[in-house]
Amino acid sequence: MRPANCWGLLALGLLALLAARTAGPSARAEGATARASYQATGDGETPEGARAVALERAQQKVEEDLQERFARIGWQPPADRLTADYLLQKGVIQAEGTKEMKVNGEPRYHAVYRVEINDSYLAGLQKTAQEQRMVARHWLLARALAGAVVLLLVVFGYLRLEDATRGYYTRLLRLAAVGVMVLAGLGLWLSWY
């Protein structure tokens, strides 16, 4: 078997292995459709201060719950899906009320928010997770394909030029082939970040 055929089969095998490797488990987290309900409270000297503390605690509870739910797939929800305004808009955090109380004769306020991670919010997050993972897999596969194409072009170009020059420029051709491979590898590595 000619060396060119061996390299082609090797590249094809690597691509098949990479495609099988990137087709891992789905982005659906275990128990992600189960509802979760919490209460977040906050105290303050003003009603706005108590609501701000309670809202921050509710937002933290949502973040902690989602980190547990999506930890298995190693995905973090985007920051714009965890803002208090977004969570209030989607009904994940709901105000239950603010009460005035007296502590040592001074007025204090107690605010309560209900955190209910609903199915529609989770479905949106799961769809986002799936899309982001799919894009990441496509980029990985595109980089692998680009690397394989460069490898094949260098090998076939080297063999063709080696045959055309009848071995007079072997060292120079090998040096050029290694240089092109190093540059291509560096380009692929830099495109990763």
Short mmCIF file of N, CA and C in Angstrom, two decimals:
data_model
loop_
_atom_site.label_atom_id
_atom_site.label_comp_id
_atom_site.label_asym_id
_atom_site.label_seq_id
_atom_site.Cartn_x
_atom_site.Cartn_y
_atom_site.Cartn_z
N MET A 1 0.85 -1.17 0.00
CA MET A 1 0.00 0.00 0.00
C MET A 1 0.90 1.23 0.00
N ARG A 2 0.53 2.20 -0.80
CA ARG A 2 1.33 3.42 -0.91
C ARG A 2 1.19 4.25 0.36
N PRO A 3 2.21 5.03 0.71
CA PRO A 3 2.13 5.86 1.90
C PRO A 3 1.00 6.88 1.85
N ALA A 4 0.70 7.38 0.66
CA ALA A 4 -0.38 8.36 0.54
C ALA A 4 -1.71 7.75 0.94
N ASN A 5 -1.94 6.50 0.56
CA ASN A 5 -3.19 5.83 0.93
C ASN A 5 -3.27 5.60 2.43
N CYS A 6 -2.14 5.27 3.06
CA CYS A 6 -2.11 5.06 4.51
C CYS A 6 -2.47 6.34 5.25
N TRP A 7 -1.91 7.46 4.79
CA TRP A 7 -2.20 8.75 5.43
C TRP A 7 -3.69 9.10 5.27
N GLY A 8 -4.23 8.84 4.11
CA GLY A 8 -5.65 9.13 3.88
C GLY A 8 -6.55 8.30 4.77
N LEU A 9 -6.24 7.01 4.91
CA LEU A 9 -7.03 6.15 5.79
C LEU A 9 -6.89 6.57 7.25
N LEU A 10 -5.68 6.97 7.64
CA LEU A 10 -5.45 7.42 9.01
C LEU A 10 -6.27 8.69 9.30
N ALA A 11 -6.26 9.63 8.37
CA ALA A 11 -7.03 10.87 8.55
C ALA A 11 -8.52 10.58 8.62
N LEU A 12 -9.01 9.69 7.76
CA LEU A 12 -10.41 9.33 7.77
C LEU A 12 -10.80 8.66 9.09
N GLY A 13 -9.95 7.79 9.60
CA GLY A 13 -10.20 7.14 10.88
C GLY A 13 -10.24 8.15 12.03
N LEU A 14 -9.33 9.13 12.01
CA LEU A 14 -9.31 10.16 13.05
C LEU A 14 -10.58 11.01 13.01
N LEU A 15 -11.03 11.35 11.81
CA LEU A 15 -12.27 12.12 11.69
C LEU A 15 -13.47 11.33 12.21
N ALA A 16 -13.53 10.05 11.89
CA ALA A 16 -14.63 9.21 12.37
C ALA A 16 -14.60 9.09 13.90
N LEU A 17 -13.41 8.95 14.47
CA LEU A 17 -13.27 8.87 15.91
C LEU A 17 -13.69 10.17 16.58
N LEU A 18 -13.30 11.28 15.99
CA LEU A 18 -13.66 12.58 16.55
C LEU A 18 -15.16 12.82 16.45
N ALA A 19 -15.78 12.44 15.36
CA ALA A 19 -17.22 12.61 15.20
C ALA A 19 -17.97 11.75 16.22
N ALA A 20 -17.51 10.54 16.46
CA ALA A 20 -18.16 9.68 17.45
C ALA A 20 -17.96 10.22 18.85
N ARG A 21 -16.81 10.81 19.11
CA ARG A 21 -16.51 11.34 20.44
C ARG A 21 -17.35 12.58 20.77
N THR A 22 -17.58 13.43 19.78
CA THR A 22 -18.34 14.65 20.03
C THR A 22 -19.83 14.42 20.08
N ALA A 23 -20.31 13.27 19.71
CA ALA A 23 -21.74 12.98 19.75
C ALA A 23 -22.11 12.37 21.09
N GLY A 24 -21.63 12.97 22.18
CA GLY A 24 -21.82 12.46 23.54
C GLY A 24 -23.26 12.58 24.01
N PRO A 25 -23.45 12.60 25.33
CA PRO A 25 -24.80 12.64 25.88
C PRO A 25 -25.50 13.95 25.56
N SER A 26 -26.81 13.89 25.62
CA SER A 26 -27.59 15.09 25.29
C SER A 26 -27.43 16.13 26.39
N ALA A 27 -27.88 17.34 26.08
CA ALA A 27 -27.73 18.45 27.01
C ALA A 27 -28.84 18.48 28.06
N ARG A 28 -29.68 17.48 28.10
CA ARG A 28 -30.79 17.48 29.05
C ARG A 28 -30.27 17.02 30.41
N ALA A 29 -30.46 17.85 31.41
CA ALA A 29 -30.00 17.53 32.76
C ALA A 29 -31.01 16.61 33.44
N GLU A 30 -30.51 15.74 34.30
CA GLU A 30 -31.39 14.84 35.02
C GLU A 30 -32.25 15.65 35.97
N GLY A 31 -33.53 15.36 35.97
CA GLY A 31 -34.44 16.04 36.88
C GLY A 31 -34.66 17.49 36.53
N ALA A 32 -34.30 17.90 35.34
CA ALA A 32 -34.40 19.32 35.00
C ALA A 32 -35.85 19.77 34.84
N THR A 33 -36.77 18.85 34.64
CA THR A 33 -38.16 19.26 34.49
C THR A 33 -38.88 19.29 35.83
N ALA A 34 -38.25 18.83 36.88
CA ALA A 34 -38.88 18.87 38.19
C ALA A 34 -38.94 20.31 38.68
N ARG A 35 -40.09 20.69 39.20
CA ARG A 35 -40.25 22.04 39.72
C ARG A 35 -39.51 22.17 41.06
N ALA A 36 -39.04 23.38 41.32
CA ALA A 36 -38.42 23.66 42.61
C ALA A 36 -39.06 24.92 43.14
N SER A 37 -39.34 24.93 44.43
CA SER A 37 -39.98 26.09 45.05
C SER A 37 -39.24 26.43 46.34
N TYR A 38 -38.85 27.68 46.46
CA TYR A 38 -38.12 28.16 47.62
C TYR A 38 -38.73 29.48 48.06
N GLN A 39 -38.32 29.92 49.24
CA GLN A 39 -38.69 31.23 49.72
C GLN A 39 -37.42 31.97 50.09
N ALA A 40 -37.33 33.23 49.68
CA ALA A 40 -36.19 34.06 50.01
C ALA A 40 -36.69 35.27 50.77
N THR A 41 -36.05 35.55 51.89
CA THR A 41 -36.48 36.66 52.72
C THR A 41 -35.34 37.65 52.89
N GLY A 42 -35.70 38.88 53.23
CA GLY A 42 -34.71 39.91 53.47
C GLY A 42 -35.25 40.95 54.42
N ASP A 43 -34.38 41.45 55.28
CA ASP A 43 -34.75 42.49 56.25
C ASP A 43 -33.98 43.75 55.93
N GLY A 44 -34.60 44.90 56.23
CA GLY A 44 -33.94 46.17 55.99
C GLY A 44 -34.62 47.29 56.73
N GLU A 45 -33.98 48.43 56.72
CA GLU A 45 -34.53 49.61 57.40
C GLU A 45 -35.61 50.29 56.55
N THR A 46 -35.58 50.05 55.25
CA THR A 46 -36.60 50.61 54.36
C THR A 46 -37.23 49.46 53.58
N PRO A 47 -38.43 49.66 53.05
CA PRO A 47 -39.04 48.59 52.25
C PRO A 47 -38.20 48.24 51.02
N GLU A 48 -37.60 49.27 50.39
CA GLU A 48 -36.77 49.02 49.21
C GLU A 48 -35.52 48.21 49.58
N GLY A 49 -34.93 48.53 50.72
CA GLY A 49 -33.75 47.79 51.16
C GLY A 49 -34.06 46.33 51.46
N ALA A 50 -35.20 46.10 52.12
CA ALA A 50 -35.60 44.72 52.42
C ALA A 50 -35.88 43.96 51.14
N ARG A 51 -36.55 44.60 50.17
CA ARG A 51 -36.84 43.93 48.90
C ARG A 51 -35.55 43.64 48.12
N ALA A 52 -34.59 44.56 48.17
CA ALA A 52 -33.32 44.36 47.46
C ALA A 52 -32.56 43.16 48.04
N VAL A 53 -32.55 43.05 49.39
CA VAL A 53 -31.86 41.92 50.03
C VAL A 53 -32.57 40.61 49.68
N ALA A 54 -33.89 40.61 49.77
CA ALA A 54 -34.65 39.39 49.46
C ALA A 54 -34.50 39.00 47.99
N LEU A 55 -34.50 39.99 47.10
CA LEU A 55 -34.35 39.71 45.67
C LEU A 55 -32.97 39.14 45.37
N GLU A 56 -31.94 39.67 46.02
CA GLU A 56 -30.59 39.14 45.82
C GLU A 56 -30.49 37.69 46.31
N ARG A 57 -31.10 37.41 47.44
CA ARG A 57 -31.08 36.03 47.96
C ARG A 57 -31.86 35.09 47.05
N ALA A 58 -32.97 35.56 46.50
CA ALA A 58 -33.75 34.74 45.57
C ALA A 58 -32.94 34.44 44.32
N GLN A 59 -32.25 35.44 43.82
CA GLN A 59 -31.41 35.26 42.64
C GLN A 59 -30.30 34.25 42.92
N GLN A 60 -29.71 34.31 44.11
CA GLN A 60 -28.67 33.34 44.48
C GLN A 60 -29.23 31.93 44.56
N LYS A 61 -30.46 31.79 45.08
CA LYS A 61 -31.07 30.46 45.15
C LYS A 61 -31.30 29.88 43.75
N VAL A 62 -31.72 30.73 42.82
CA VAL A 62 -31.91 30.27 41.45
C VAL A 62 -30.58 29.82 40.86
N GLU A 63 -29.52 30.61 41.05
CA GLU A 63 -28.20 30.26 40.53
C GLU A 63 -27.71 28.94 41.11
N GLU A 64 -27.86 28.75 42.43
CA GLU A 64 -27.42 27.51 43.07
C GLU A 64 -28.20 26.32 42.54
N ASP A 65 -29.51 26.47 42.41
CA ASP A 65 -30.34 25.37 41.91
C ASP A 65 -29.95 24.98 40.49
N LEU A 66 -29.74 25.99 39.64
CA LEU A 66 -29.39 25.71 38.24
C LEU A 66 -28.00 25.10 38.13
N GLN A 67 -27.07 25.51 39.00
CA GLN A 67 -25.74 24.90 38.97
C GLN A 67 -25.83 23.42 39.32
N GLU A 68 -26.68 23.07 40.27
CA GLU A 68 -26.87 21.66 40.61
C GLU A 68 -27.51 20.89 39.46
N ARG A 69 -28.52 21.48 38.83
CA ARG A 69 -29.24 20.81 37.76
C ARG A 69 -28.37 20.57 36.52
N PHE A 70 -27.54 21.55 36.19
CA PHE A 70 -26.76 21.45 34.95
C PHE A 70 -25.31 21.07 35.20
N ALA A 71 -24.95 20.67 36.42
CA ALA A 71 -23.56 20.31 36.72
C ALA A 71 -23.12 19.06 35.96
N ARG A 72 -24.04 18.14 35.73
CA ARG A 72 -23.68 16.88 35.07
C ARG A 72 -23.16 17.09 33.66
N ILE A 73 -23.72 18.08 32.97
CA ILE A 73 -23.28 18.32 31.60
C ILE A 73 -22.22 19.40 31.51
N GLY A 74 -21.87 19.99 32.67
CA GLY A 74 -20.81 20.99 32.69
C GLY A 74 -21.17 22.28 31.99
N TRP A 75 -22.41 22.71 32.14
CA TRP A 75 -22.87 23.92 31.46
C TRP A 75 -23.32 24.94 32.49
N GLN A 76 -23.01 26.18 32.26
CA GLN A 76 -23.45 27.28 33.10
C GLN A 76 -24.45 28.13 32.32
N PRO A 77 -25.58 28.49 32.91
CA PRO A 77 -26.52 29.36 32.21
C PRO A 77 -25.89 30.72 31.94
N PRO A 78 -26.24 31.36 30.84
CA PRO A 78 -25.69 32.68 30.54
C PRO A 78 -26.12 33.70 31.60
N ALA A 79 -25.28 34.69 31.82
CA ALA A 79 -25.54 35.68 32.87
C ALA A 79 -26.81 36.47 32.60
N ASP A 80 -27.16 36.69 31.34
CA ASP A 80 -28.37 37.47 31.05
C ASP A 80 -29.65 36.71 31.41
N ARG A 81 -29.56 35.39 31.59
CA ARG A 81 -30.72 34.59 31.99
C ARG A 81 -30.83 34.48 33.51
N LEU A 82 -29.89 35.08 34.24
CA LEU A 82 -29.89 35.00 35.69
C LEU A 82 -30.09 36.36 36.35
N THR A 83 -30.33 37.40 35.58
CA THR A 83 -30.54 38.72 36.18
C THR A 83 -31.90 38.75 36.87
N ALA A 84 -31.99 39.61 37.87
CA ALA A 84 -33.24 39.70 38.64
C ALA A 84 -34.40 40.15 37.75
N ASP A 85 -34.15 41.10 36.86
CA ASP A 85 -35.23 41.58 35.97
C ASP A 85 -35.75 40.44 35.08
N TYR A 86 -34.84 39.65 34.53
CA TYR A 86 -35.24 38.55 33.65
C TYR A 86 -36.03 37.51 34.44
N LEU A 87 -35.55 37.19 35.65
CA LEU A 87 -36.22 36.18 36.47
C LEU A 87 -37.60 36.66 36.91
N LEU A 88 -37.74 37.95 37.20
CA LEU A 88 -39.05 38.50 37.54
C LEU A 88 -39.98 38.46 36.33
N GLN A 89 -39.45 38.78 35.17
CA GLN A 89 -40.25 38.79 33.94
C GLN A 89 -40.76 37.39 33.61
N LYS A 90 -39.93 36.38 33.80
CA LYS A 90 -40.31 35.00 33.48
C LYS A 90 -41.14 34.34 34.57
N GLY A 91 -41.35 35.02 35.69
CA GLY A 91 -42.16 34.46 36.77
C GLY A 91 -41.42 33.47 37.63
N VAL A 92 -40.11 33.42 37.52
CA VAL A 92 -39.33 32.51 38.35
C VAL A 92 -39.26 33.07 39.77
N ILE A 93 -39.14 34.38 39.90
CA ILE A 93 -39.16 35.04 41.20
C ILE A 93 -40.42 35.88 41.26
N GLN A 94 -41.18 35.71 42.34
CA GLN A 94 -42.44 36.44 42.50
C GLN A 94 -42.45 37.10 43.88
N ALA A 95 -42.83 38.36 43.93
CA ALA A 95 -42.91 39.08 45.21
C ALA A 95 -44.14 38.60 45.97
N GLU A 96 -43.94 38.28 47.25
CA GLU A 96 -45.07 37.87 48.09
C GLU A 96 -45.50 38.98 49.03
N GLY A 97 -44.63 39.93 49.25
CA GLY A 97 -45.04 41.06 50.09
C GLY A 97 -43.93 41.54 51.00
N THR A 98 -44.20 42.72 51.58
CA THR A 98 -43.28 43.34 52.53
C THR A 98 -44.09 43.72 53.77
N LYS A 99 -43.59 43.35 54.93
CA LYS A 99 -44.27 43.64 56.19
C LYS A 99 -43.43 44.59 57.02
N GLU A 100 -44.11 45.46 57.75
CA GLU A 100 -43.41 46.34 58.68
C GLU A 100 -43.45 45.70 60.06
N MET A 101 -42.34 45.74 60.76
CA MET A 101 -42.27 45.21 62.12
C MET A 101 -41.48 46.17 62.98
N LYS A 102 -41.61 46.02 64.27
CA LYS A 102 -40.87 46.86 65.21
C LYS A 102 -39.81 45.99 65.88
N VAL A 103 -38.56 46.46 65.81
CA VAL A 103 -37.45 45.77 66.47
C VAL A 103 -36.81 46.81 67.39
N ASN A 104 -36.89 46.55 68.68
CA ASN A 104 -36.37 47.48 69.70
C ASN A 104 -36.98 48.87 69.52
N GLY A 105 -38.23 48.92 69.16
CA GLY A 105 -38.92 50.17 69.00
C GLY A 105 -38.67 50.89 67.69
N GLU A 106 -37.81 50.35 66.85
CA GLU A 106 -37.51 50.98 65.56
C GLU A 106 -38.22 50.22 64.45
N PRO A 107 -38.67 50.96 63.44
CA PRO A 107 -39.34 50.25 62.33
C PRO A 107 -38.34 49.50 61.45
N ARG A 108 -38.66 48.26 61.17
CA ARG A 108 -37.87 47.41 60.25
C ARG A 108 -38.85 46.78 59.27
N TYR A 109 -38.32 46.35 58.13
CA TYR A 109 -39.17 45.77 57.10
C TYR A 109 -38.67 44.39 56.75
N HIS A 110 -39.61 43.52 56.46
CA HIS A 110 -39.32 42.12 56.12
C HIS A 110 -39.98 41.83 54.77
N ALA A 111 -39.18 41.51 53.77
CA ALA A 111 -39.69 41.23 52.42
C ALA A 111 -39.55 39.74 52.12
N VAL A 112 -40.51 39.22 51.37
CA VAL A 112 -40.52 37.79 51.01
C VAL A 112 -40.72 37.67 49.51
N TYR A 113 -39.86 36.85 48.88
CA TYR A 113 -40.01 36.51 47.47
C TYR A 113 -40.12 35.00 47.35
N ARG A 114 -40.98 34.55 46.46
CA ARG A 114 -41.09 33.12 46.19
C ARG A 114 -40.30 32.82 44.93
N VAL A 115 -39.46 31.78 45.03
CA VAL A 115 -38.67 31.32 43.89
C VAL A 115 -39.30 30.02 43.42
N GLU A 116 -39.79 30.04 42.20
CA GLU A 116 -40.39 28.83 41.63
C GLU A 116 -39.80 28.62 40.24
N ILE A 117 -38.93 27.64 40.15
CA ILE A 117 -38.28 27.34 38.87
C ILE A 117 -39.27 26.51 38.06
N ASN A 118 -39.89 27.19 37.10
CA ASN A 118 -40.97 26.55 36.35
C ASN A 118 -40.45 25.84 35.11
N ASP A 119 -41.34 25.05 34.52
CA ASP A 119 -40.97 24.22 33.37
C ASP A 119 -40.62 25.04 32.13
N SER A 120 -41.30 26.15 31.92
CA SER A 120 -41.01 26.94 30.72
C SER A 120 -39.63 27.57 30.81
N TYR A 121 -39.24 28.03 32.00
CA TYR A 121 -37.90 28.60 32.18
C TYR A 121 -36.83 27.53 31.98
N LEU A 122 -37.05 26.35 32.54
CA LEU A 122 -36.09 25.26 32.37
C LEU A 122 -36.00 24.80 30.92
N ALA A 123 -37.14 24.77 30.23
CA ALA A 123 -37.13 24.36 28.82
C ALA A 123 -36.32 25.35 27.99
N GLY A 124 -36.46 26.64 28.28
CA GLY A 124 -35.67 27.64 27.57
C GLY A 124 -34.19 27.49 27.84
N LEU A 125 -33.84 27.20 29.10
CA LEU A 125 -32.42 26.99 29.44
C LEU A 125 -31.87 25.73 28.77
N GLN A 126 -32.68 24.68 28.73
CA GLN A 126 -32.22 23.45 28.09
C GLN A 126 -32.01 23.65 26.60
N LYS A 127 -32.88 24.42 25.98
CA LYS A 127 -32.72 24.71 24.56
C LYS A 127 -31.45 25.53 24.31
N THR A 128 -31.21 26.50 25.16
CA THR A 128 -29.99 27.31 25.05
C THR A 128 -28.74 26.45 25.24
N ALA A 129 -28.78 25.57 26.24
CA ALA A 129 -27.65 24.67 26.50
C ALA A 129 -27.38 23.78 25.30
N GLN A 130 -28.45 23.23 24.73
CA GLN A 130 -28.30 22.34 23.58
C GLN A 130 -27.71 23.09 22.39
N GLU A 131 -28.20 24.32 22.15
CA GLU A 131 -27.69 25.10 21.03
C GLU A 131 -26.21 25.45 21.22
N GLN A 132 -25.84 25.85 22.43
CA GLN A 132 -24.44 26.21 22.68
C GLN A 132 -23.53 25.00 22.55
N ARG A 133 -23.96 23.86 23.05
CA ARG A 133 -23.14 22.66 22.92
C ARG A 133 -23.03 22.22 21.46
N MET A 134 -24.11 22.38 20.70
CA MET A 134 -24.09 22.01 19.29
C MET A 134 -23.11 22.90 18.52
N VAL A 135 -23.14 24.20 18.81
CA VAL A 135 -22.21 25.12 18.14
C VAL A 135 -20.77 24.78 18.50
N ALA A 136 -20.53 24.46 19.77
CA ALA A 136 -19.17 24.10 20.20
C ALA A 136 -18.70 22.82 19.49
N ARG A 137 -19.59 21.86 19.34
CA ARG A 137 -19.22 20.62 18.65
C ARG A 137 -18.95 20.86 17.18
N HIS A 138 -19.74 21.73 16.56
CA HIS A 138 -19.51 22.04 15.14
C HIS A 138 -18.17 22.73 14.94
N TRP A 139 -17.83 23.66 15.84
CA TRP A 139 -16.52 24.32 15.73
C TRP A 139 -15.38 23.33 15.93
N LEU A 140 -15.54 22.42 16.87
CA LEU A 140 -14.51 21.41 17.10
C LEU A 140 -14.34 20.53 15.87
N LEU A 141 -15.44 20.12 15.30
CA LEU A 141 -15.38 19.28 14.10
C LEU A 141 -14.79 20.05 12.92
N ALA A 142 -15.12 21.34 12.79
CA ALA A 142 -14.56 22.15 11.71
C ALA A 142 -13.05 22.30 11.87
N ARG A 143 -12.58 22.48 13.10
CA ARG A 143 -11.13 22.59 13.34
C ARG A 143 -10.43 21.26 13.01
N ALA A 144 -11.06 20.16 13.41
CA ALA A 144 -10.47 18.85 13.12
C ALA A 144 -10.42 18.62 11.61
N LEU A 145 -11.47 18.99 10.92
CA LEU A 145 -11.50 18.83 9.47
C LEU A 145 -10.45 19.71 8.81
N ALA A 146 -10.31 20.95 9.27
CA ALA A 146 -9.28 21.84 8.73
C ALA A 146 -7.89 21.27 8.97
N GLY A 147 -7.65 20.72 10.16
CA GLY A 147 -6.36 20.10 10.44
C GLY A 147 -6.09 18.90 9.54
N ALA A 148 -7.13 18.09 9.32
CA ALA A 148 -6.96 16.92 8.46
C ALA A 148 -6.70 17.33 7.01
N VAL A 149 -7.40 18.37 6.55
CA VAL A 149 -7.18 18.85 5.18
C VAL A 149 -5.76 19.38 5.01
N VAL A 150 -5.29 20.15 5.99
CA VAL A 150 -3.92 20.68 5.92
C VAL A 150 -2.91 19.53 5.93
N LEU A 151 -3.14 18.55 6.80
CA LEU A 151 -2.24 17.40 6.87
C LEU A 151 -2.18 16.66 5.53
N LEU A 152 -3.35 16.41 4.95
CA LEU A 152 -3.37 15.70 3.67
C LEU A 152 -2.72 16.53 2.56
N LEU A 153 -2.97 17.83 2.53
CA LEU A 153 -2.36 18.67 1.51
C LEU A 153 -0.83 18.69 1.64
N VAL A 154 -0.36 18.77 2.86
CA VAL A 154 1.09 18.79 3.07
C VAL A 154 1.71 17.46 2.66
N VAL A 155 1.08 16.35 3.07
CA VAL A 155 1.63 15.04 2.75
C VAL A 155 1.61 14.80 1.24
N PHE A 156 0.48 15.08 0.61
CA PHE A 156 0.41 14.86 -0.84
C PHE A 156 1.31 15.83 -1.59
N GLY A 157 1.38 17.06 -1.14
CA GLY A 157 2.28 18.04 -1.77
C GLY A 157 3.73 17.63 -1.63
N TYR A 158 4.09 17.15 -0.43
CA TYR A 158 5.46 16.70 -0.22
C TYR A 158 5.79 15.52 -1.14
N LEU A 159 4.90 14.53 -1.17
CA LEU A 159 5.15 13.35 -2.01
C LEU A 159 5.23 13.72 -3.49
N ARG A 160 4.38 14.60 -3.91
CA ARG A 160 4.38 15.02 -5.31
C ARG A 160 5.67 15.76 -5.66
N LEU A 161 6.08 16.69 -4.80
CA LEU A 161 7.31 17.44 -5.06
C LEU A 161 8.55 16.56 -4.91
N GLU A 162 8.50 15.63 -3.99
CA GLU A 162 9.63 14.71 -3.80
C GLU A 162 9.81 13.86 -5.06
N ASP A 163 8.71 13.41 -5.62
CA ASP A 163 8.77 12.62 -6.84
C ASP A 163 9.23 13.48 -8.03
N ALA A 164 8.78 14.73 -8.10
CA ALA A 164 9.13 15.60 -9.21
C ALA A 164 10.61 16.00 -9.17
N THR A 165 11.16 16.18 -7.97
CA THR A 165 12.57 16.61 -7.86
C THR A 165 13.52 15.42 -7.79
N ARG A 166 12.99 14.21 -7.74
CA ARG A 166 13.77 12.96 -7.73
C ARG A 166 14.74 12.89 -6.54
N GLY A 167 14.31 13.48 -5.40
CA GLY A 167 15.09 13.35 -4.18
C GLY A 167 16.19 14.36 -3.98
N TYR A 168 16.36 15.32 -4.88
CA TYR A 168 17.43 16.29 -4.74
C TYR A 168 17.16 17.31 -3.62
N TYR A 169 15.90 17.58 -3.34
CA TYR A 169 15.54 18.60 -2.34
C TYR A 169 14.79 17.99 -1.15
N THR A 170 15.14 16.79 -0.76
CA THR A 170 14.43 16.08 0.29
C THR A 170 14.44 16.85 1.60
N ARG A 171 15.61 17.29 2.03
CA ARG A 171 15.70 18.01 3.31
C ARG A 171 14.91 19.32 3.28
N LEU A 172 15.03 20.05 2.21
CA LEU A 172 14.31 21.31 2.09
C LEU A 172 12.80 21.08 2.06
N LEU A 173 12.36 20.05 1.35
CA LEU A 173 10.93 19.74 1.30
C LEU A 173 10.41 19.29 2.66
N ARG A 174 11.19 18.50 3.37
CA ARG A 174 10.77 18.07 4.70
C ARG A 174 10.68 19.26 5.66
N LEU A 175 11.66 20.14 5.58
CA LEU A 175 11.65 21.34 6.41
C LEU A 175 10.42 22.20 6.10
N ALA A 176 10.12 22.37 4.83
CA ALA A 176 8.94 23.15 4.43
C ALA A 176 7.66 22.47 4.91
N ALA A 177 7.58 21.15 4.81
CA ALA A 177 6.38 20.43 5.25
C ALA A 177 6.19 20.58 6.77
N VAL A 178 7.28 20.44 7.51
CA VAL A 178 7.18 20.60 8.97
C VAL A 178 6.80 22.03 9.31
N GLY A 179 7.36 23.00 8.61
CA GLY A 179 7.01 24.41 8.85
C GLY A 179 5.55 24.69 8.60
N VAL A 180 5.01 24.18 7.50
CA VAL A 180 3.59 24.38 7.20
C VAL A 180 2.73 23.71 8.27
N MET A 181 3.11 22.52 8.70
CA MET A 181 2.34 21.82 9.74
C MET A 181 2.38 22.57 11.06
N VAL A 182 3.54 23.11 11.42
CA VAL A 182 3.64 23.88 12.66
C VAL A 182 2.78 25.13 12.58
N LEU A 183 2.82 25.83 11.47
CA LEU A 183 2.00 27.03 11.30
C LEU A 183 0.51 26.68 11.35
N ALA A 184 0.13 25.60 10.70
CA ALA A 184 -1.28 25.20 10.72
C ALA A 184 -1.71 24.80 12.13
N GLY A 185 -0.87 24.06 12.82
CA GLY A 185 -1.17 23.69 14.20
C GLY A 185 -1.28 24.90 15.11
N LEU A 186 -0.38 25.85 14.92
CA LEU A 186 -0.43 27.08 15.71
C LEU A 186 -1.71 27.87 15.41
N GLY A 187 -2.08 27.93 14.14
CA GLY A 187 -3.32 28.61 13.77
C GLY A 187 -4.55 27.95 14.37
N LEU A 188 -4.60 26.62 14.35
CA LEU A 188 -5.72 25.91 14.95
C LEU A 188 -5.74 26.09 16.46
N TRP A 189 -4.58 26.07 17.08
CA TRP A 189 -4.50 26.24 18.53
C TRP A 189 -4.95 27.64 18.93
N LEU A 190 -4.52 28.66 18.18
CA LEU A 190 -4.93 30.04 18.49
C LEU A 190 -6.40 30.28 18.21
N SER A 191 -6.97 29.58 17.24
CA SER A 191 -8.40 29.76 16.97
C SER A 191 -9.25 29.12 18.05
N TRP A 192 -8.67 28.28 18.87
CA TRP A 192 -9.38 27.64 19.98
C TRP A 192 -9.75 28.64 21.05
N TYR A 193 -8.89 29.65 21.22
CA TYR A 193 -9.10 30.62 22.31
C TYR A 193 -9.60 31.92 21.84
#
